[in-house]
Each structure stands twice: as structure tokens, then as C-alpha cells.
mmCIF file of C-alpha atoms in Angstrom:
data_model
loop_
_atom_site.group_PDB
_atom_site.id
_atom_site.type_symbol
_atom_site.label_atom_id
_atom_site.label_comp_id
_atom_site.label_asym_id
_atom_site.label_seq_id
_atom_site.Cartn_x
_atom_site.Cartn_y
_atom_site.Cartn_z
ATOM 1 C CA MET T 1 105.209 28.557 -91.984
ATOM 2 C CA PHE T 2 104.394 27.588 -95.534
ATOM 3 C CA ASP T 3 105.356 24.569 -97.643
ATOM 4 C CA VAL T 4 106.170 26.709 -100.705
ATOM 5 C CA PRO T 5 109.182 28.809 -99.615
ATOM 6 C CA PHE T 6 108.418 32.046 -101.536
ATOM 7 C CA LEU T 7 105.121 32.308 -99.647
ATOM 8 C CA ASP T 8 107.003 32.828 -96.358
ATOM 9 C CA VAL T 9 108.753 35.748 -97.900
ATOM 10 C CA ALA T 10 105.560 37.047 -99.451
ATOM 11 C CA TYR T 11 103.816 37.004 -96.116
ATOM 12 C CA ARG T 12 106.630 38.471 -93.970
ATOM 13 C CA GLU T 13 108.728 40.700 -96.247
ATOM 14 C CA PRO T 14 107.082 40.873 -99.702
ATOM 15 C CA ALA T 15 109.500 43.495 -101.027
ATOM 16 C CA ARG T 16 112.258 41.083 -100.935
ATOM 17 C CA LEU T 17 110.459 39.117 -103.749
ATOM 18 C CA ALA T 18 110.465 42.002 -106.101
ATOM 19 C CA PRO T 19 113.800 41.104 -107.889
ATOM 20 C CA ASP T 20 112.629 37.610 -108.585
ATOM 21 C CA LEU T 21 108.931 38.144 -109.278
ATOM 22 C CA SER T 22 109.136 41.341 -111.234
ATOM 23 C CA GLY T 23 109.428 40.587 -114.829
ATOM 24 C CA LEU T 24 108.350 36.916 -114.491
ATOM 25 C CA SER T 25 105.057 37.604 -116.217
ATOM 26 C CA ASP T 26 106.972 39.231 -119.183
ATOM 27 C CA LEU T 27 109.030 36.116 -119.447
ATOM 28 C CA LEU T 28 105.873 33.842 -119.535
ATOM 29 C CA ARG T 29 104.234 36.001 -122.154
ATOM 30 C CA GLU T 30 107.371 36.005 -124.276
ATOM 31 C CA VAL T 31 107.127 32.224 -124.667
ATOM 32 C CA GLY T 32 103.426 32.370 -125.484
ATOM 33 C CA PHE T 33 102.095 31.296 -122.013
ATOM 34 C CA THR T 34 98.713 33.239 -122.344
ATOM 35 C CA GLU T 35 95.105 32.396 -121.667
ATOM 36 C CA THR T 36 94.392 32.064 -125.322
ATOM 37 C CA THR T 37 97.134 29.600 -125.844
ATOM 38 C CA VAL T 38 96.356 27.486 -122.908
ATOM 39 C CA VAL T 39 92.625 27.309 -123.897
ATOM 40 C CA GLU T 40 93.682 26.225 -127.417
ATOM 41 C CA LEU T 41 96.294 23.679 -126.240
ATOM 42 C CA LEU T 42 93.810 21.939 -123.884
ATOM 43 C CA GLU T 43 91.001 22.363 -126.509
ATOM 44 C CA ALA T 44 88.683 23.948 -123.872
ATOM 45 C CA LEU T 45 85.416 25.565 -124.742
ATOM 46 C CA GLY T 46 86.635 28.855 -123.191
ATOM 47 C CA LEU T 47 88.490 30.324 -120.364
ATOM 48 C CA GLN T 48 85.653 30.098 -117.851
ATOM 49 C CA ASP T 49 85.020 26.539 -118.682
ATOM 50 C CA LEU T 50 88.754 25.646 -118.322
ATOM 51 C CA LEU T 51 88.890 27.446 -114.982
ATOM 52 C CA SER T 52 85.868 25.499 -113.813
ATOM 53 C CA ARG T 53 86.927 22.097 -115.071
ATOM 54 C CA SER T 54 90.612 22.201 -114.956
ATOM 55 C CA LEU T 55 90.939 18.491 -113.756
ATOM 56 C CA GLU T 56 88.605 17.274 -116.496
ATOM 57 C CA TYR T 57 90.662 18.946 -119.150
ATOM 58 C CA ALA T 58 93.899 17.678 -117.585
ATOM 59 C CA LEU T 59 92.638 14.162 -117.782
ATOM 60 C CA LEU T 60 91.251 14.564 -121.269
ATOM 61 C CA SER T 61 94.621 15.777 -122.570
ATOM 62 C CA ASP T 62 96.654 12.938 -120.877
ATOM 63 C CA GLY T 63 97.067 11.111 -124.210
ATOM 64 C CA THR T 64 98.556 14.173 -125.843
ATOM 65 C CA ALA T 65 100.877 15.291 -123.057
ATOM 66 C CA ASN T 66 104.118 14.509 -125.045
ATOM 67 C CA HIS T 67 102.793 16.525 -128.058
ATOM 68 C CA LEU T 68 101.781 19.218 -125.654
ATOM 69 C CA MET T 69 105.397 19.724 -124.467
ATOM 70 C CA ALA T 70 106.655 20.341 -127.928
ATOM 71 C CA THR T 71 106.554 24.122 -127.193
ATOM 72 C CA ALA T 72 107.518 26.299 -124.287
ATOM 73 C CA ALA T 73 103.963 27.305 -123.683
ATOM 74 C CA GLY T 74 102.838 23.651 -123.743
ATOM 75 C CA LEU T 75 105.471 22.652 -121.235
ATOM 76 C CA LEU T 76 104.353 25.399 -118.834
ATOM 77 C CA THR T 77 100.761 24.172 -119.347
ATOM 78 C CA GLN T 78 101.950 20.702 -118.414
ATOM 79 C CA LEU T 79 103.694 21.910 -115.188
ATOM 80 C CA PHE T 80 101.340 24.597 -114.005
ATOM 81 C CA VAL T 81 97.892 23.882 -115.373
ATOM 82 C CA ARG T 82 97.802 20.135 -115.834
ATOM 83 C CA ASN T 83 99.989 19.987 -112.682
ATOM 84 C CA GLY T 84 101.986 17.062 -114.149
ATOM 85 C CA TRP T 85 105.642 16.071 -114.549
ATOM 86 C CA ALA T 86 108.050 16.981 -117.520
ATOM 87 C CA PRO T 87 111.284 15.268 -118.492
ATOM 88 C CA LEU T 88 114.282 17.360 -117.331
ATOM 89 C CA ASP T 89 115.869 17.355 -120.824
ATOM 90 C CA VAL T 90 112.639 18.645 -122.409
ATOM 91 C CA TYR T 91 112.274 21.236 -119.736
ATOM 92 C CA ARG T 92 115.862 22.536 -120.342
ATOM 93 C CA ALA T 93 115.407 22.468 -124.104
ATOM 94 C CA ARG T 94 112.121 24.214 -124.230
ATOM 95 C CA LEU T 95 112.416 27.047 -121.630
ATOM 96 C CA PRO T 96 114.773 29.930 -121.833
ATOM 97 C CA ILE T 97 117.461 29.937 -119.176
ATOM 98 C CA ALA T 98 116.212 33.190 -117.606
ATOM 99 C CA LEU T 99 112.682 31.803 -117.181
ATOM 100 C CA ARG T 100 114.086 28.514 -115.718
ATOM 101 C CA HIS T 101 116.230 30.530 -113.299
ATOM 102 C CA ARG T 102 113.329 32.512 -112.011
ATOM 103 C CA ALA T 103 111.139 29.427 -111.515
ATOM 104 C CA GLU T 104 113.845 27.591 -109.720
ATOM 105 C CA MET T 105 114.821 30.502 -107.515
ATOM 106 C CA LEU T 106 111.291 31.094 -106.378
ATOM 107 C CA GLY T 107 110.781 27.344 -105.821
ATOM 108 C CA LEU T 108 107.908 27.093 -108.435
ATOM 109 C CA VAL T 109 109.580 23.933 -109.702
ATOM 110 C CA SER T 110 111.878 21.287 -108.469
ATOM 111 C CA VAL T 111 113.980 18.586 -110.069
ATOM 112 C CA ALA T 112 113.703 14.914 -108.983
ATOM 113 C CA GLY T 113 116.184 12.720 -111.020
ATOM 114 C CA ALA T 114 115.272 13.067 -114.665
ATOM 115 C CA TRP T 115 111.985 14.802 -114.073
ATOM 116 C CA VAL T 116 110.679 18.258 -113.139
ATOM 117 C CA LYS T 117 107.643 18.960 -111.090
ATOM 118 C CA GLY T 118 105.758 22.277 -110.560
ATOM 119 C CA HIS T 119 104.667 23.253 -107.042
ATOM 120 C CA VAL T 120 101.987 25.878 -107.815
ATOM 121 C CA SER T 121 99.343 26.563 -110.347
ATOM 122 C CA ILE T 122 99.907 29.513 -112.723
ATOM 123 C CA SER T 123 96.782 30.909 -114.388
ATOM 124 C CA PRO T 124 97.162 33.281 -117.328
ATOM 125 C CA LEU T 125 94.310 35.750 -117.071
ATOM 126 C CA SER T 126 93.551 39.190 -118.782
ATOM 127 C CA GLY T 127 97.262 39.431 -119.895
ATOM 128 C CA GLN T 128 98.476 38.810 -116.370
ATOM 129 C CA HIS T 129 99.533 35.687 -114.444
ATOM 130 C CA PHE T 130 98.401 34.353 -111.048
ATOM 131 C CA LEU T 131 100.028 31.980 -108.693
ATOM 132 C CA SER T 132 97.892 29.770 -106.519
ATOM 133 C CA ASP T 133 97.893 26.303 -104.958
ATOM 134 C CA GLN T 134 97.414 23.146 -107.078
ATOM 135 C CA LEU T 135 94.020 21.626 -106.467
ATOM 136 C CA PHE T 136 95.225 18.341 -107.888
ATOM 137 C CA THR T 137 98.436 16.775 -109.260
ATOM 138 C CA LEU T 138 98.985 14.208 -111.860
ATOM 139 C CA ALA T 139 101.390 11.346 -111.402
ATOM 140 C CA ARG T 140 103.659 10.342 -114.280
ATOM 141 C CA SER T 141 101.123 7.654 -114.968
ATOM 142 C CA GLY T 142 98.372 10.211 -115.421
ATOM 143 C CA GLU T 143 96.671 9.241 -112.233
ATOM 144 C CA PRO T 144 95.276 12.308 -110.299
ATOM 145 C CA SER T 145 95.536 13.041 -106.566
ATOM 146 C CA PHE T 146 93.821 15.793 -104.678
ATOM 147 C CA ARG T 147 95.143 18.374 -102.294
ATOM 148 C CA ARG T 148 93.142 18.116 -99.054
ATOM 149 C CA ARG T 149 94.601 20.902 -96.891
ATOM 150 C CA SER T 150 92.051 23.119 -95.174
ATOM 151 C CA ASP T 151 93.963 26.407 -96.059
ATOM 152 C CA ILE T 152 94.319 25.649 -99.723
ATOM 153 C CA VAL T 153 94.220 28.739 -102.058
ATOM 154 C CA MET T 154 92.137 28.132 -105.225
ATOM 155 C CA PRO T 155 93.129 29.204 -108.711
ATOM 156 C CA PRO T 156 90.743 31.612 -110.412
ATOM 157 C CA HIS T 157 87.333 30.110 -110.953
ATOM 158 C CA ALA T 158 84.158 30.749 -113.056
ATOM 159 C CA SER T 159 82.822 32.711 -110.067
ATOM 160 C CA THR T 160 85.954 34.949 -110.200
ATOM 161 C CA MET T 161 85.262 35.798 -113.778
ATOM 162 C CA ALA T 162 81.557 36.350 -113.234
ATOM 163 C CA LEU T 163 82.256 38.943 -110.573
ATOM 164 C CA HIS T 164 85.152 40.422 -112.478
ATOM 165 C CA ASP T 165 82.869 40.949 -115.525
ATOM 166 C CA ALA T 166 80.044 42.459 -113.474
ATOM 167 C CA ALA T 167 82.099 44.688 -111.287
ATOM 168 C CA SER T 168 81.442 48.387 -111.528
ATOM 169 C CA ARG T 169 83.909 50.467 -113.392
ATOM 170 C CA ASP T 170 82.294 53.845 -113.315
ATOM 171 C CA GLY T 171 85.132 55.598 -111.388
ATOM 172 C CA ALA T 172 82.836 56.829 -108.605
ATOM 173 C CA TRP T 173 84.702 54.859 -105.868
ATOM 174 C CA LYS T 174 88.158 55.746 -104.638
ATOM 175 C CA HIS T 175 88.877 52.645 -102.490
ATOM 176 C CA LEU T 176 88.562 49.065 -103.698
ATOM 177 C CA VAL T 177 88.232 46.457 -100.939
ATOM 178 C CA ASP T 178 88.430 42.730 -101.971
ATOM 179 C CA LEU T 179 86.907 40.703 -99.138
ATOM 180 C CA GLY T 180 87.970 37.031 -99.103
ATOM 181 C CA CYS T 181 90.648 37.789 -101.704
ATOM 182 C CA GLY T 182 91.992 34.255 -102.347
ATOM 183 C CA CYS T 183 94.984 34.585 -104.599
ATOM 184 C CA GLY T 184 94.129 38.249 -105.249
ATOM 185 C CA VAL T 185 92.783 38.070 -108.908
ATOM 186 C CA LEU T 186 90.008 40.676 -108.387
ATOM 187 C CA ALA T 187 92.119 43.120 -106.384
ATOM 188 C CA VAL T 188 94.962 42.963 -109.029
ATOM 189 C CA THR T 189 92.887 42.979 -112.155
ATOM 190 C CA LEU T 190 90.396 45.648 -111.008
ATOM 191 C CA GLY T 191 92.715 47.780 -108.782
ATOM 192 C CA GLY T 192 94.272 50.007 -111.410
ATOM 193 C CA SER T 193 91.481 52.440 -111.495
ATOM 194 C CA TYR T 194 91.416 53.066 -107.680
ATOM 195 C CA GLY T 195 93.418 55.419 -105.574
ATOM 196 C CA MET T 196 93.686 52.721 -102.908
ATOM 197 C CA VAL T 197 93.337 48.898 -103.008
ATOM 198 C CA THR T 198 92.976 46.651 -99.964
ATOM 199 C CA ALA T 199 92.618 42.877 -100.127
ATOM 200 C CA VAL T 200 91.753 40.860 -96.949
ATOM 201 C CA ASP T 201 91.369 37.142 -96.210
ATOM 202 C CA CYS T 202 91.097 35.136 -93.004
ATOM 203 C CA ASN T 203 93.662 32.721 -94.532
ATOM 204 C CA PRO T 204 97.325 33.854 -94.194
ATOM 205 C CA ARG T 205 98.199 31.675 -97.195
ATOM 206 C CA ALA T 206 95.806 33.556 -99.327
ATOM 207 C CA VAL T 207 97.348 36.847 -98.145
ATOM 208 C CA ALA T 208 100.774 35.571 -99.048
ATOM 209 C CA TYR T 209 99.702 34.609 -102.595
ATOM 210 C CA THR T 210 97.969 38.027 -103.018
ATOM 211 C CA ARG T 211 101.044 39.919 -101.996
ATOM 212 C CA ALA T 212 103.127 37.844 -104.438
ATOM 213 C CA ASN T 213 100.665 38.212 -107.321
ATOM 214 C CA ALA T 214 100.491 42.007 -106.785
ATOM 215 C CA ILE T 215 104.333 42.145 -107.201
ATOM 216 C CA LEU T 216 104.274 39.722 -110.160
ATOM 217 C CA ASN T 217 101.718 41.905 -111.974
ATOM 218 C CA GLY T 218 103.115 45.350 -110.858
ATOM 219 C CA VAL T 219 100.048 46.420 -108.859
ATOM 220 C CA ASP T 220 100.303 48.441 -105.556
ATOM 221 C CA LEU T 221 97.868 47.120 -102.880
ATOM 222 C CA MET T 222 97.700 46.351 -99.179
ATOM 223 C CA ALA T 223 96.893 42.780 -98.346
ATOM 224 C CA GLU T 224 96.132 41.781 -94.715
ATOM 225 C CA THR T 225 94.837 38.830 -92.717
ATOM 226 C CA VAL T 226 91.445 39.807 -91.460
ATOM 227 C CA ASP T 227 88.438 37.720 -90.411
ATOM 228 C CA VAL T 228 85.448 39.904 -91.476
ATOM 229 C CA THR T 229 83.251 37.808 -89.195
ATOM 230 C CA LYS T 230 85.013 39.403 -86.225
ATOM 231 C CA GLN T 231 86.732 42.509 -87.533
ATOM 232 C CA ARG T 232 85.860 45.411 -89.758
ATOM 233 C CA VAL T 233 88.151 46.450 -92.552
ATOM 234 C CA PRO T 234 88.751 50.223 -92.386
ATOM 235 C CA VAL T 235 87.045 51.611 -95.472
ATOM 236 C CA SER T 236 86.356 55.050 -96.744
ATOM 237 C CA GLY T 237 82.872 56.459 -97.358
ATOM 238 C CA SER T 238 83.665 56.251 -101.044
ATOM 239 C CA ALA T 239 84.481 52.510 -101.143
ATOM 240 C CA HIS T 240 83.741 49.700 -103.541
ATOM 241 C CA LEU T 241 83.612 46.344 -101.691
ATOM 242 C CA ILE T 242 83.637 43.078 -103.626
ATOM 243 C CA PHE T 243 83.102 39.572 -102.279
ATOM 244 C CA ASN T 244 83.311 36.273 -104.269
ATOM 245 C CA SER T 245 81.415 34.553 -101.415
ATOM 246 C CA PRO T 246 81.937 30.892 -100.617
ATOM 247 C CA THR T 247 78.363 29.963 -101.134
ATOM 248 C CA SER T 248 77.181 26.581 -102.304
ATOM 249 C CA ILE T 249 74.439 23.982 -101.644
ATOM 250 C CA PRO T 250 75.366 21.850 -98.592
ATOM 251 C CA TYR T 251 73.314 18.815 -99.580
ATOM 252 C CA ARG T 252 76.084 16.321 -98.429
ATOM 253 C CA PRO T 253 76.908 16.891 -94.773
ATOM 254 C CA ASP T 254 79.598 14.294 -95.058
ATOM 255 C CA VAL T 255 81.622 16.399 -97.598
ATOM 256 C CA GLY T 256 83.429 19.228 -95.761
ATOM 257 C CA GLU T 257 83.397 22.615 -97.456
ATOM 258 C CA PRO T 258 85.534 24.985 -95.248
ATOM 259 C CA GLY T 259 84.214 28.541 -95.044
ATOM 260 C CA ILE T 260 80.835 27.828 -96.737
ATOM 261 C CA MET T 261 78.171 30.305 -95.704
ATOM 262 C CA SER T 262 74.635 31.205 -96.728
ATOM 263 C CA PRO T 263 74.257 33.899 -99.376
ATOM 264 C CA GLU T 264 72.183 36.078 -96.990
ATOM 265 C CA LEU T 265 75.006 35.900 -94.340
ATOM 266 C CA ALA T 266 77.541 36.695 -97.084
ATOM 267 C CA LEU T 267 75.731 39.840 -98.119
ATOM 268 C CA ARG T 268 75.160 40.988 -94.513
ATOM 269 C CA ARG T 269 78.801 40.603 -93.698
ATOM 270 C CA VAL T 270 79.831 42.770 -96.610
ATOM 271 C CA LEU T 271 77.247 45.534 -95.824
ATOM 272 C CA ALA T 272 78.430 45.480 -92.195
ATOM 273 C CA GLN T 273 81.831 46.688 -93.333
ATOM 274 C CA PHE T 274 80.393 50.184 -94.092
ATOM 275 C CA PRO T 275 80.598 51.994 -90.721
ATOM 276 C CA THR T 276 78.011 54.653 -91.435
ATOM 277 C CA ARG T 277 75.853 56.027 -94.274
ATOM 278 C CA GLY T 278 78.422 58.677 -95.367
ATOM 279 C CA PRO T 279 77.819 61.407 -97.920
ATOM 280 C CA ALA T 280 80.321 59.918 -100.304
ATOM 281 C CA GLY T 281 78.410 56.672 -100.560
ATOM 282 C CA GLY T 282 79.634 53.208 -101.297
ATOM 283 C CA LEU T 283 78.962 50.077 -103.390
ATOM 284 C CA ALA T 284 78.914 46.449 -102.270
ATOM 285 C CA GLN T 285 79.050 43.673 -104.961
ATOM 286 C CA VAL T 286 78.728 40.071 -104.032
ATOM 287 C CA TYR T 287 78.779 36.864 -106.049
ATOM 288 C CA MET T 288 76.653 34.191 -104.632
ATOM 289 C CA VAL T 289 74.863 30.875 -105.330
ATOM 290 C CA VAL T 290 71.124 31.355 -104.496
ATOM 291 C CA GLU T 291 68.393 28.725 -103.823
ATOM 292 C CA VAL T 292 65.152 30.410 -104.951
ATOM 293 C CA PRO T 293 62.161 29.053 -102.927
ATOM 294 C CA ASN T 294 58.987 28.174 -104.650
ATOM 295 C CA ARG T 295 57.176 31.196 -102.956
ATOM 296 C CA TYR T 296 59.533 33.649 -104.727
ATOM 297 C CA GLY T 297 59.419 34.573 -108.433
ATOM 298 C CA SER T 298 63.059 35.412 -108.726
ATOM 299 C CA ALA T 299 66.362 35.746 -106.799
ATOM 300 C CA GLU T 300 65.900 39.545 -106.790
ATOM 301 C CA GLN T 301 62.649 39.208 -104.730
ATOM 302 C CA LEU T 302 64.506 36.928 -102.205
ATOM 303 C CA VAL T 303 67.433 39.320 -101.951
ATOM 304 C CA ARG T 304 65.134 42.300 -101.367
ATOM 305 C CA ASP T 305 63.539 40.356 -98.470
ATOM 306 C CA TRP T 306 66.960 39.851 -96.953
ATOM 307 C CA LEU T 307 67.634 43.520 -97.085
ATOM 308 C CA THR T 308 64.363 44.557 -95.265
ATOM 309 C CA GLY T 309 65.247 47.008 -92.589
ATOM 310 C CA ALA T 310 68.689 47.733 -94.102
ATOM 311 C CA GLN T 311 69.737 51.283 -95.203
ATOM 312 C CA PHE T 312 70.649 51.369 -98.820
ATOM 313 C CA ASP T 313 69.882 53.548 -101.887
ATOM 314 C CA ARG T 314 69.223 50.843 -104.452
ATOM 315 C CA VAL T 315 69.874 47.159 -105.258
ATOM 316 C CA GLU T 316 70.463 45.325 -108.438
ATOM 317 C CA VAL T 317 70.510 41.640 -108.832
ATOM 318 C CA ARG T 318 72.049 40.186 -112.023
ATOM 319 C CA GLU T 319 70.976 36.588 -112.227
ATOM 320 C CA GLN T 320 73.097 34.121 -114.265
ATOM 321 C CA HIS T 321 70.826 31.276 -115.453
ATOM 322 C CA ASP T 322 73.439 29.840 -117.718
ATOM 323 C CA SER T 323 76.217 29.694 -115.146
ATOM 324 C CA PRO T 324 77.977 26.302 -114.286
ATOM 325 C CA VAL T 325 76.011 26.164 -111.041
ATOM 326 C CA ALA T 326 72.588 27.001 -112.311
ATOM 327 C CA ILE T 327 69.806 24.354 -111.819
ATOM 328 C CA PRO T 328 66.451 25.182 -113.558
ATOM 329 C CA THR T 329 63.089 24.072 -112.208
ATOM 330 C CA GLU T 330 62.716 21.359 -114.779
ATOM 331 C CA MET T 331 65.953 19.554 -113.751
ATOM 332 C CA ILE T 332 64.832 19.672 -110.132
ATOM 333 C CA LEU T 333 61.469 18.178 -110.837
ATOM 334 C CA THR T 334 62.780 15.416 -113.225
ATOM 335 C CA ARG T 335 65.868 14.632 -111.024
ATOM 336 C CA SER T 336 68.084 15.115 -114.115
ATOM 337 C CA ILE T 337 70.601 17.745 -113.066
ATOM 338 C CA GLU T 338 73.217 18.318 -115.706
ATOM 339 C CA PRO T 339 76.175 16.075 -114.881
ATOM 340 C CA ARG T 340 78.663 19.039 -115.492
ATOM 341 C CA CYS T 341 76.920 21.103 -112.784
ATOM 342 C CA LEU T 342 79.597 22.400 -110.433
ATOM 343 C CA LEU T 343 77.421 21.978 -107.360
ATOM 344 C CA LEU T 344 77.577 18.155 -107.671
ATOM 345 C CA LYS T 345 80.093 16.612 -105.222
ATOM 346 C CA ARG T 346 80.125 13.346 -107.033
ATOM 347 C CA GLY T 347 79.415 12.465 -110.553
ATOM 348 C CA ASP T 348 76.285 10.324 -109.745
ATOM 349 C CA ASP T 349 74.812 12.824 -107.243
ATOM 350 C CA ALA T 350 72.157 14.446 -109.533
ATOM 351 C CA PRO T 351 69.211 12.525 -107.890
ATOM 352 C CA VAL T 352 70.452 13.201 -104.415
ATOM 353 C CA LEU T 353 70.849 16.935 -105.005
ATOM 354 C CA ALA T 354 67.589 17.149 -106.804
ATOM 355 C CA ASP T 355 65.763 15.402 -103.910
ATOM 356 C CA TYR T 356 67.480 17.736 -101.384
ATOM 357 C CA LEU T 357 66.195 20.814 -103.293
ATOM 358 C CA ARG T 358 62.678 19.418 -103.714
ATOM 359 C CA GLU T 359 62.356 18.688 -99.947
ATOM 360 C CA ARG T 360 63.507 22.223 -99.241
ATOM 361 C CA GLY T 361 60.881 23.709 -101.606
ATOM 362 C CA THR T 362 63.503 25.122 -103.999
ATOM 363 C CA ARG T 363 62.126 26.339 -107.336
ATOM 364 C CA GLU T 364 65.647 26.931 -109.038
ATOM 365 C CA VAL T 365 69.231 27.594 -108.245
ATOM 366 C CA VAL T 366 71.016 30.483 -109.878
ATOM 367 C CA SER T 367 74.249 32.284 -109.402
ATOM 368 C CA ALA T 368 73.971 36.017 -109.059
ATOM 369 C CA VAL T 369 75.931 39.209 -108.598
ATOM 370 C CA VAL T 370 74.165 41.428 -106.090
ATOM 371 C CA SER T 371 75.044 45.121 -106.140
ATOM 372 C CA VAL T 372 73.899 47.360 -103.206
ATOM 373 C CA TRP T 373 74.436 51.116 -103.301
ATOM 374 C CA VAL T 374 74.647 52.588 -99.778
#
């Protein structure tokens, strides 16, 4: 079913993975493979910037790859963050045998002649580690190639961290539900303070990664394949629903973006998961990219319009004007969108995107975390 063997086991019989996955994170930490070390090794501006621009940092560090592999943490960065190759003799010299054995047993790496290649990304985050697909790989020449599969499961991203940092931690809710869980970062990192954790995604590959990452990080949760456009997730009245929604700006119809939806639809889909207005209440929190039209003063005004007629106690919109997707008014008017803006599909697309936004009467683009208490 899956091209990475451990994913089949994770999806069908996750308990069988426990002997090999349990303790792997400890082995990675013991050799210094942490978020702090990876950021320092790749000279990134910070973790969120590294997660958002992993290919850029991989290419910038190509000239120092040999120096990078002088330590175990650097070699792991080469294999699982830069997604490059490592010489077999260096791999064997740098990594403890116990760590090599786990990686090989799980199929995280393979040997091809005198070289070793990683088959997944491993992202250190908040003292934990997360397996996901590789969005790109580097040939031994340093040339990148991109994964084009429609069911690809992304590593943690800046949007993941934005929702993680904004998520409620007041202890009022007993059931955490991670909608569109991806590789399970939010369910795993936030789940410890809840009596029940459910993670769902319409992509079976994402569910397999989430189950594996839950075992890897010692978190008890239920992960299931559910399409929330067609099914409801069973939630209690005292539930906290989170959704890192796949919202973007579809200014290039020729560039496919599987699963992309409007922010209004994303918010409605989450709120539709609450069956009734129960006495225990609930909280929905959604990360989204919002086009603010000229006739609105803020994203909050727009969101409140979307909620007209809906039943809720209160709403809070936390706008993020300094996020990697934000486009202020001046940039739209001058057609000078920041080249590092993550909404650009191509490096020279700034005028194209700016014209698209101007034609639509867009005042600004912001990312936001919308919280709705029901």
C-alpha cells in the first residue's frame, strides 16, 4: 500500500511498531539531533524560518555538506533535513550501532553501494521528533528534485507552529480533535493535557504517519481516516477542535494544490463537527490565509460576516501581519511582493500575484488563527 514499509504497519497494526519506534527519539536526542542543533548547523534564522524554507537552506548549505557530516547530528541533518546522501563509511563511523539498527529496521535509510540515503524527513520539534515525507531530495551533485505525489505528507511548517503557539491551553476541554492532522504534530505536541485525543485526515498516508509519530513520542491517541467534507468526527460537547487548514491564494490555476479550500469553507467545516450546542461547550481554532477585501477594515470583520447566523458564544481573530504569507497593502499597490513570501509559486511571480489581488479588490493578505467558542 505504501512505498515506505513501516507505514503499512503503522496503518494496519501500529502496535507492532512499538519495539522499533519506542526509544528512537531518545537515541536521536543522545547524539544531539535537536531543533536547536539543526537550526545552528544550517545557520537558519530560526525554527519557523527553517521549516518554511527547508529547500532554500538545503541548497545554501551544499558547499559545507562534508563539514556538516563531521558530527552525528550533522549527518542526521544531511540525511533527514537536507534529504541528501552520505558516504557509507561516514554513516557507520558517526552513528551509534543502536541508532543505525533502528533506522535500518524501520526502512528509514537504505544503502546503495558506498552511499546511504534517507527515505523520510525527520523534524526535531519541542523536544520530540516527527517523521514525514520528503518534499524534495538532493542528488549527490547537490541538484534538487521534487516529490510530486498527490498524497504527500508534509513536514511541520510555519503554519503548524503558528497554530501550536496560539492553541488554547486553559484545561477547559477534555477532548482534542486534530482535523487534517498531516503527520500528527499538533495532536502529539498538544495532546498531553487532554483525556482523549483524536486525529483525522482524509489521506491514509497521513494517518499512518500520525500513528507512527504517536508511538515514537509516547503519546496515546486515536488516528483515523475521515473525510470531514462527508463525515462527522464523533466529538464530545467539551471538545477542542483544531484545523491547520489548507488555505492559500489560487492565483495560478495551472499550479495544482490538492485540498486547497477557501478560509470561510474551512471554518464552516470545523464548526459543522459540533453536533449540538451542548452545555459543556467547545472551542474551534483554525489557522487560515485570509484575503481581506478593500471594503473591510480587518480580517476579524470579514470572519464575523462569515459567522452571520451561526450559533457561538464569542470569536477571536488573531491576525499575523508578520507571517511568511502576509502581503501588506503597499506591496499589492506597488507590485513588489517580498520574494520570500510563501504564497509565491515561482520566484518571479510577485507582479502576477499582486495583479491578481488588485483585480479582486484585496486590501491585504494576512494569516490568522480564528478561535470560536460554541
